PDB file of C-alpha atoms and ligand atoms in Angstrom:
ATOM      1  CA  UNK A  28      -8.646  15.990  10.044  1.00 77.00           C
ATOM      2  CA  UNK A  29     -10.469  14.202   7.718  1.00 77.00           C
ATOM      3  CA  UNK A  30     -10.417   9.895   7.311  1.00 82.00           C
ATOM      4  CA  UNK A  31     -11.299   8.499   4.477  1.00 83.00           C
ATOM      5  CA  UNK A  32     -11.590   4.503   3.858  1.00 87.00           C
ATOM      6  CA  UNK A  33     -11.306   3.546   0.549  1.00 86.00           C
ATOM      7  CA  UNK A  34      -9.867   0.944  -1.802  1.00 88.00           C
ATOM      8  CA  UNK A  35      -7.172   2.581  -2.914  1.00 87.00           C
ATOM      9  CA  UNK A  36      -7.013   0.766  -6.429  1.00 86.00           C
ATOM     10  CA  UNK A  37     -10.692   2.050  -7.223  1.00 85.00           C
ATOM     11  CA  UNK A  38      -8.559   6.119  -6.916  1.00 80.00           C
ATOM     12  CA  UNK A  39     -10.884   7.153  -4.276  1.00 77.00           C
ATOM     13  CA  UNK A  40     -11.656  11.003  -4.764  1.00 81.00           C
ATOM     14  CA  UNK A  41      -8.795  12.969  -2.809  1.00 81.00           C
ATOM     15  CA  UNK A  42      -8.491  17.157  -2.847  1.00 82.00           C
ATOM     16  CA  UNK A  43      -6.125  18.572  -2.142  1.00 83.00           C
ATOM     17  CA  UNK A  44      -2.110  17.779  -2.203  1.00 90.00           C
ATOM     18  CA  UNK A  45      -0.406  16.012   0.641  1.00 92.00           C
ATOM     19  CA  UNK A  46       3.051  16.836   2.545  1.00 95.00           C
ATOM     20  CA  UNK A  47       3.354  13.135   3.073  1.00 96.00           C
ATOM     21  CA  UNK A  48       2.611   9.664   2.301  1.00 95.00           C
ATOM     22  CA  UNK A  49       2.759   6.598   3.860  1.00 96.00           C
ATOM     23  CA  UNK A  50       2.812   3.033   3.070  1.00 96.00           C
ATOM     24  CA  UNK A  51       3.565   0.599   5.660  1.00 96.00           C
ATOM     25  CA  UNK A  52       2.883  -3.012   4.340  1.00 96.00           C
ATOM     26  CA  UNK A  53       0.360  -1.816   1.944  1.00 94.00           C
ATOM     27  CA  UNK A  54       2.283  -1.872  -1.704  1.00 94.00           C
ATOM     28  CA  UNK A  55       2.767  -5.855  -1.091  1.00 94.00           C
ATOM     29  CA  UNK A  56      -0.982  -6.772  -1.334  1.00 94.00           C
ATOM     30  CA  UNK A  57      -0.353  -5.332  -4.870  1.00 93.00           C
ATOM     31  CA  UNK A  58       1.359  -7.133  -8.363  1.00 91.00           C
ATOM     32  CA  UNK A  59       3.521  -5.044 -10.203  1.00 90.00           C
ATOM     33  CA  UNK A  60       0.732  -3.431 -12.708  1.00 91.00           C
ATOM     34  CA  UNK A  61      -1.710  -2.904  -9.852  1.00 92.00           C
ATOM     35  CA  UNK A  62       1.582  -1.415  -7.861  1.00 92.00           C
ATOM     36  CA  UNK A  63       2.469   0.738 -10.242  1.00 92.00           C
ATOM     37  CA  UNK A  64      -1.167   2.417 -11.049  1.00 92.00           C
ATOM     38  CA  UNK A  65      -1.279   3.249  -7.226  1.00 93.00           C
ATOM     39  CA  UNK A  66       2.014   4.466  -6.820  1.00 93.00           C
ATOM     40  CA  UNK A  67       0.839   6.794  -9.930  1.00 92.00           C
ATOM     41  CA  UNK A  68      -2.060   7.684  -8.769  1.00 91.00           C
ATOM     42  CA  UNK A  69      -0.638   8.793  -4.835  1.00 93.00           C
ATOM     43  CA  UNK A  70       1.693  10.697  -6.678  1.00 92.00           C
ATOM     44  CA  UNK A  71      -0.476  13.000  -8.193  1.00 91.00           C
ATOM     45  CA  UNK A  72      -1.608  13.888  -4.944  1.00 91.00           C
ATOM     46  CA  UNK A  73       1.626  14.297  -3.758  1.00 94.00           C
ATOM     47  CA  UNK A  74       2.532  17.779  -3.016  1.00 94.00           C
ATOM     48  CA  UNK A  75       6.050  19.683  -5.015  1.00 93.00           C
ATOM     49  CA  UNK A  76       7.477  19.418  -2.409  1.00 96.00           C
ATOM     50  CA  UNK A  77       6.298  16.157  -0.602  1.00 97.00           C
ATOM     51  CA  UNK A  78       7.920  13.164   1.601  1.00 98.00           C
ATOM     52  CA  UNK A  79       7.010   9.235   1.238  1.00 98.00           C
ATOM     53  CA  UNK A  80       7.648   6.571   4.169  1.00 98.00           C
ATOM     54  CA  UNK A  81       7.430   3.266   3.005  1.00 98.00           C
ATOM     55  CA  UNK A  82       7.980   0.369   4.916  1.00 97.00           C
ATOM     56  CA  UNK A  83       7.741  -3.528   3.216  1.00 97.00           C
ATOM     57  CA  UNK A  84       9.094  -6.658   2.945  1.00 97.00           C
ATOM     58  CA  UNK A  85      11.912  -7.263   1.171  1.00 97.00           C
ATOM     59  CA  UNK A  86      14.368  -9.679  -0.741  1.00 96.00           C
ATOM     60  CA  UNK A  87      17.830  -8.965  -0.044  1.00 96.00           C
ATOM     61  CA  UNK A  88      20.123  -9.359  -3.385  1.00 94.00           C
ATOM     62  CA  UNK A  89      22.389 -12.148  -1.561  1.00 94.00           C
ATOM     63  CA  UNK A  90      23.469 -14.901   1.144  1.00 94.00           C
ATOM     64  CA  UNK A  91      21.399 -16.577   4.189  1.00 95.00           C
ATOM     65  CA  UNK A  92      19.087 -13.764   4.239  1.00 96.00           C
ATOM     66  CA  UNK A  93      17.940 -14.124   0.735  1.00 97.00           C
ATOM     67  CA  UNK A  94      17.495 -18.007   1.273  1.00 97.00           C
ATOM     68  CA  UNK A  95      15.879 -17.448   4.350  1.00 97.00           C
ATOM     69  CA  UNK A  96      13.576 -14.226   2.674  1.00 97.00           C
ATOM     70  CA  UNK A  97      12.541 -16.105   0.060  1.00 97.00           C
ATOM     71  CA  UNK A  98      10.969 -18.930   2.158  1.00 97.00           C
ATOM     72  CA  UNK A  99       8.979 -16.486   4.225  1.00 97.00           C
ATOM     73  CA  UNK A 100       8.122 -14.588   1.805  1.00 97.00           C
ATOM     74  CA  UNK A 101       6.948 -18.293  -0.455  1.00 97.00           C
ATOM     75  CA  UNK A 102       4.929 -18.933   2.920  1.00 97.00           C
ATOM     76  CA  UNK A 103       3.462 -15.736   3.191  1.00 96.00           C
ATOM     77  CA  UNK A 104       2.076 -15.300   0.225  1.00 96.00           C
ATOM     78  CA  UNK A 105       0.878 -18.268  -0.486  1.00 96.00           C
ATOM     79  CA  UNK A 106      -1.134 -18.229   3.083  1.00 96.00           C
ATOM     80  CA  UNK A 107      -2.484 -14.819   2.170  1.00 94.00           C
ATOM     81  CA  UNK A 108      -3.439 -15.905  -1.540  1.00 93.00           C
ATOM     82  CA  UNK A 109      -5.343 -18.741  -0.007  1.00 95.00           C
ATOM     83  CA  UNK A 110      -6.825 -16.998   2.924  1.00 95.00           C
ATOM     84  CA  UNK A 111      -7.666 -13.705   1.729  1.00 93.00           C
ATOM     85  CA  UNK A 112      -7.570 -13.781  -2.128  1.00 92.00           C
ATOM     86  CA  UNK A 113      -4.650 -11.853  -2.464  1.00 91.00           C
ATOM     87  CA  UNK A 114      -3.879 -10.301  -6.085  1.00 87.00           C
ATOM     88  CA  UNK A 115       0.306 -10.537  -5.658  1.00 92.00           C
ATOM     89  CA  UNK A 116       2.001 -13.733  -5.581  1.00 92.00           C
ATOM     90  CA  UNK A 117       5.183 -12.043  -4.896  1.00 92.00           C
ATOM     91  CA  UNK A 118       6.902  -8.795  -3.930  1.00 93.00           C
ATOM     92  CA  UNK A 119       6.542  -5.648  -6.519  1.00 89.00           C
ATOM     93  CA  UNK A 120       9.341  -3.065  -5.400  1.00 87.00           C
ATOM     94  CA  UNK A 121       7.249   0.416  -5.842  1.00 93.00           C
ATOM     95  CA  UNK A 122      11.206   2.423  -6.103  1.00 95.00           C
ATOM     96  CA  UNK A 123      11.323   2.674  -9.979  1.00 93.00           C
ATOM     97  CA  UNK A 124       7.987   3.893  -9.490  1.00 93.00           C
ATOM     98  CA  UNK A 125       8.931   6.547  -6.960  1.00 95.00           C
ATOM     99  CA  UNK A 126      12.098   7.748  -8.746  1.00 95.00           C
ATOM    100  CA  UNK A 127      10.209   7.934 -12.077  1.00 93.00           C
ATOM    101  CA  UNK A 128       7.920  10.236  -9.706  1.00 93.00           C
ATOM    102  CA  UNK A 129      10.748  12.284  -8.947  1.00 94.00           C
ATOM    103  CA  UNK A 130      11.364  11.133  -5.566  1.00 97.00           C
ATOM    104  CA  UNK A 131      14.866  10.551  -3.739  1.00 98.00           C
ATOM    105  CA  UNK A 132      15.614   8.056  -1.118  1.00 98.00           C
ATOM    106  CA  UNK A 133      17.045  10.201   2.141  1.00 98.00           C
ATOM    107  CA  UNK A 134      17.471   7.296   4.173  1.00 98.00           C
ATOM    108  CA  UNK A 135      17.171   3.390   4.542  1.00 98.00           C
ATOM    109  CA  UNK A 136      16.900   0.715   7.475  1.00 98.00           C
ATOM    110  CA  UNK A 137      16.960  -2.863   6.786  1.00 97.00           C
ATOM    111  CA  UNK A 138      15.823  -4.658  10.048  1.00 97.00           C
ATOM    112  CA  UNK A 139      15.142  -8.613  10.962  1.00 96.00           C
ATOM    113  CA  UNK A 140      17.893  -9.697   8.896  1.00 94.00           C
ATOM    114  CA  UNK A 141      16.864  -7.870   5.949  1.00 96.00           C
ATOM    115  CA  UNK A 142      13.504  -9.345   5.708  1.00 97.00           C
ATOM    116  CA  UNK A 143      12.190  -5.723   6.445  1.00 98.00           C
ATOM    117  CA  UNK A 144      12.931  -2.823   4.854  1.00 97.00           C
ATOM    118  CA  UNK A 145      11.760   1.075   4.995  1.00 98.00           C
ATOM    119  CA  UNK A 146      12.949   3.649   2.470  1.00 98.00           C
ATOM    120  CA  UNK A 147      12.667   7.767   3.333  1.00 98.00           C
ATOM    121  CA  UNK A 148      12.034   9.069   0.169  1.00 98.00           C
ATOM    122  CA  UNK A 149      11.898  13.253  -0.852  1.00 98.00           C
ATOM    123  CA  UNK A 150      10.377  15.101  -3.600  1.00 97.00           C
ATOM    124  CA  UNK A 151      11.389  18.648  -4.077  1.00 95.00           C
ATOM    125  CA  UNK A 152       9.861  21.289  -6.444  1.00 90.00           C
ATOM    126  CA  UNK A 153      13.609  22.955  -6.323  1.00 84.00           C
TER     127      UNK A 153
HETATM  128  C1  LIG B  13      -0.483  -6.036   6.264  1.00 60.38           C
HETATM  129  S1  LIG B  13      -1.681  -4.809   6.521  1.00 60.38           S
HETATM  130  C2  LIG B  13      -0.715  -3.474   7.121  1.00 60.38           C
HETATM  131  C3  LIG B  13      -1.483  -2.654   8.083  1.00 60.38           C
HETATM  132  C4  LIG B  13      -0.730  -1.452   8.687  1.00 60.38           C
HETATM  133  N1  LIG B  13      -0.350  -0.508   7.640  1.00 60.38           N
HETATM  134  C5  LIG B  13       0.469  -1.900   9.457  1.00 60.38           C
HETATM  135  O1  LIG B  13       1.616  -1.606   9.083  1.00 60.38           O
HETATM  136  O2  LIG B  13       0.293  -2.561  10.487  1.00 60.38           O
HETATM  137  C6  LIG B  13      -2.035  -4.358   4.851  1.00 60.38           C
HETATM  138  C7  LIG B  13      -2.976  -3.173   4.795  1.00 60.38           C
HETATM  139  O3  LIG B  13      -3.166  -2.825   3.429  1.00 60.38           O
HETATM  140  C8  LIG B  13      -4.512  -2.459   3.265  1.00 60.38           C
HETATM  141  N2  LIG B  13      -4.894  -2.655   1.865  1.00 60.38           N
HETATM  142  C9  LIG B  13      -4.688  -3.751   1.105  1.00 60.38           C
HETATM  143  N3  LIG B  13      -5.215  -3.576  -0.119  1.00 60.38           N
HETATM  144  C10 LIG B  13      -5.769  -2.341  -0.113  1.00 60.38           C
HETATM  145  C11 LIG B  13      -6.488  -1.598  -1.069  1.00 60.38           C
HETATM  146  N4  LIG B  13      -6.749  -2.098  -2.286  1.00 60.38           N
HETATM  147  N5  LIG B  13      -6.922  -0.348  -0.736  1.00 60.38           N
HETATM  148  C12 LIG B  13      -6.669   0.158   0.483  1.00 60.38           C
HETATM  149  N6  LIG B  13      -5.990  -0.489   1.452  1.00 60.38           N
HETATM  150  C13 LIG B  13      -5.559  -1.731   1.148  1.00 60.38           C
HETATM  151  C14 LIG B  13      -5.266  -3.400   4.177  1.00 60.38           C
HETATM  152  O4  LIG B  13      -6.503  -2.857   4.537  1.00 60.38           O
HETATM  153  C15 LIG B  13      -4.349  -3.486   5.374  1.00 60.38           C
HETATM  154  O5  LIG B  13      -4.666  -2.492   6.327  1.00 60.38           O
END
């Protein structure tokens, strides 16, 4: 097995096609351009037939938890802006990105009333 640490905007140099991707509480340090680019860029190394775990925060559409989301989510970011120069200001959803890529969701969980959120999602070459 082979590690390699890299910022993943600058498209560090990856061979050969993976069987699976994951992105726990990575695509939320990214705005919606920068998002997008990486999600592109993954893809290609995606294999035909390839699976993607990602796990994120997330806004729920309505009620309590969306009140109570958004004021996390308002603290959070603007902590991490402060503290670590953080590009996004704000959640950037990567599934448009994935279905344009010709993934599938298999399989959801929405966890910590809905703050949380992780998506199975399936390419197939079929
Ligand atoms: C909130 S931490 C999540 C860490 C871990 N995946 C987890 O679930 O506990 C965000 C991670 O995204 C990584 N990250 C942020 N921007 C990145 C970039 N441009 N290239 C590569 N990794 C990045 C950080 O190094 C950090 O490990």
């Amino acid at each position: 097995m082979t590690w390699k640490v890299a910022d993943v905007r600058d498209e560090p140099r990856l061979t050969g096609r993976f069987d699976a991707i994951i992105t726990p509480f990575v695509m939320d340090c990214f705005d919606q351009a920068e998002g997008a680019r990486v999600v592109t860029y993954l893809e290609k190394h995606a294999a035909p037939d390839a699976w993607w775990l990602h796990a994120d925060f997330h806004l729920p559409l309505r009620g309590w938890e969306r009140a109570r989301a958004k004021a996390i989510l308002w603290l959070m970011y603007t902590v991490f802006r402060w503290v670590v120069s953080l590009p996004a200001s704000q959640l950037s959803p990567i599934d448009r990105h994935l279905q344009s890529a010709g993934f599938v969701r298999q399989a959801q969980e929405l966890i910590c009333g809905k703050l949380v959120r992780s998506d199975l999602w399936y390419r197939s070459s079929q």
